[in-house]
Coordinates of N, CA and C in Angstrom, one line a residue:
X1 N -1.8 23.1 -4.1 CA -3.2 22.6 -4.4 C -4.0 22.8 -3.1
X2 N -5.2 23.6 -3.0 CA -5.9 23.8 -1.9 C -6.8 22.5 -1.6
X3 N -7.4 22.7 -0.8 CA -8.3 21.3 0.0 C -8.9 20.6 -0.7
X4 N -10.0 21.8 -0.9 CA -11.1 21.8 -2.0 C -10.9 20.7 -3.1
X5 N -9.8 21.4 -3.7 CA -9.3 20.4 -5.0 C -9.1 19.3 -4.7
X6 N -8.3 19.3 -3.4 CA -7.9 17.3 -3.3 C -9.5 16.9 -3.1
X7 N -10.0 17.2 -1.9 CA -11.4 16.8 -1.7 C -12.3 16.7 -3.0
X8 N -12.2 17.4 -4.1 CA -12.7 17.0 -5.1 C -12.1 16.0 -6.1
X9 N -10.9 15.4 -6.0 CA -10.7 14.9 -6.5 C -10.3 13.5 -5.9
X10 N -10.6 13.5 -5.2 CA -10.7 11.8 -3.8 C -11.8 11.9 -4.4
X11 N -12.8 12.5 -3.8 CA -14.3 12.7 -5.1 C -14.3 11.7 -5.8
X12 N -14.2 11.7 -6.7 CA -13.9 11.4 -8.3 C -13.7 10.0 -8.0
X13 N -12.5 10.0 -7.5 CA -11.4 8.7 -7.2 C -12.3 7.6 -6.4
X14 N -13.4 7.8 -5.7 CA -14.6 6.8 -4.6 C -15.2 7.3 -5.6
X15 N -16.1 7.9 -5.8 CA -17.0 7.7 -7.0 C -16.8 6.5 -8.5
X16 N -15.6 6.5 -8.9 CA -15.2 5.9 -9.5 C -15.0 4.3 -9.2
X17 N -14.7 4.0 -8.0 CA -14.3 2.7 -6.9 C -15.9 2.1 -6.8
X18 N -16.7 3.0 -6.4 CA -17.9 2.5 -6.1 C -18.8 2.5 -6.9
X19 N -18.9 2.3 -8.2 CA -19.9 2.6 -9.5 C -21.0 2.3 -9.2
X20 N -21.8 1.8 -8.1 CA -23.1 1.1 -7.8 C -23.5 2.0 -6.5
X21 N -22.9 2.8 -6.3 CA -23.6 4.0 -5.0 C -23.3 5.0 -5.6
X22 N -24.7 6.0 -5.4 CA -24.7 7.6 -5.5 C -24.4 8.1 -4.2
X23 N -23.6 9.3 -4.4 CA -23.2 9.7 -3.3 C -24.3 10.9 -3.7
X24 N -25.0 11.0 -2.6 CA -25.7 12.6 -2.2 C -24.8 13.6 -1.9
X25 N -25.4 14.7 -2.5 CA -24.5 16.1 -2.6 C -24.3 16.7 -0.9
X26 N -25.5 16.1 -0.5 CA -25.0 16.8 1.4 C -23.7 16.1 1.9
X27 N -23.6 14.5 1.3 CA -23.6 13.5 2.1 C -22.2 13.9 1.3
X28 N -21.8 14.3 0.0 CA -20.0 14.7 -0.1 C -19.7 15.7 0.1
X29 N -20.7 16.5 0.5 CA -20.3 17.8 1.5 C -19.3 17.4 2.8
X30 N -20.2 16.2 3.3 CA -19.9 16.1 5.0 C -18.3 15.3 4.3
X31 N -18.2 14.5 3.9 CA -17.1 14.1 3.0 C -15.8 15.1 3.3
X32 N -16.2 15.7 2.2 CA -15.3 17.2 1.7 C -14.7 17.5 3.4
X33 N -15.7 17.8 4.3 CA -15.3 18.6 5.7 C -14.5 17.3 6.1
X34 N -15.4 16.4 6.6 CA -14.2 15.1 7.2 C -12.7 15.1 6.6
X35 N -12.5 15.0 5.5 CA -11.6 15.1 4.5 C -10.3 16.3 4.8
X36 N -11.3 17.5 4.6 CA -10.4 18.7 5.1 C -9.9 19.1 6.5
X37 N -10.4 18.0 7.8 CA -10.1 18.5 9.2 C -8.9 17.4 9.0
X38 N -9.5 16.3 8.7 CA -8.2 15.1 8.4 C -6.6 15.8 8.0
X39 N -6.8 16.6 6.7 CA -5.4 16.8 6.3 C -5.1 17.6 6.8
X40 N -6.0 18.7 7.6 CA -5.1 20.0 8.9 C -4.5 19.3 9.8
X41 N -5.1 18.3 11.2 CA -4.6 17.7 11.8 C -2.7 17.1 11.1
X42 N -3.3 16.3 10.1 CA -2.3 15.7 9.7 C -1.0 16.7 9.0
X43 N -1.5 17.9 8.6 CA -0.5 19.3 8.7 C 0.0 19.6 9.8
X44 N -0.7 19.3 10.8 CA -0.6 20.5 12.5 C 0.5 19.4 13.0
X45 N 0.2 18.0 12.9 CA 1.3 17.2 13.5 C 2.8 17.1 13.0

């Protein structure tokens, strides 16, 4: 499964958790990236 996918699908998974906040499309951009440096680190270790 590449990043992307998990990142979109943690997505989903907070979206769903927080039914009373919109997430802005920049703002799960920045998401998506935090998300994807997280699981390289946590691969590199």
């Amino acid at each position: 499964m590449s990043c992307s996918t998990l990142a979109a699908r943690d997505e989903r998974v907070a979206n769903r958790e927080i039914p009373g906040r919109a997430v802005r499309p920049g703002e799960a951009a920045v998401g998506a990236v935090l998300l994807g440096i997280v699981a390289l680190m946590i691969a590199l270790m």
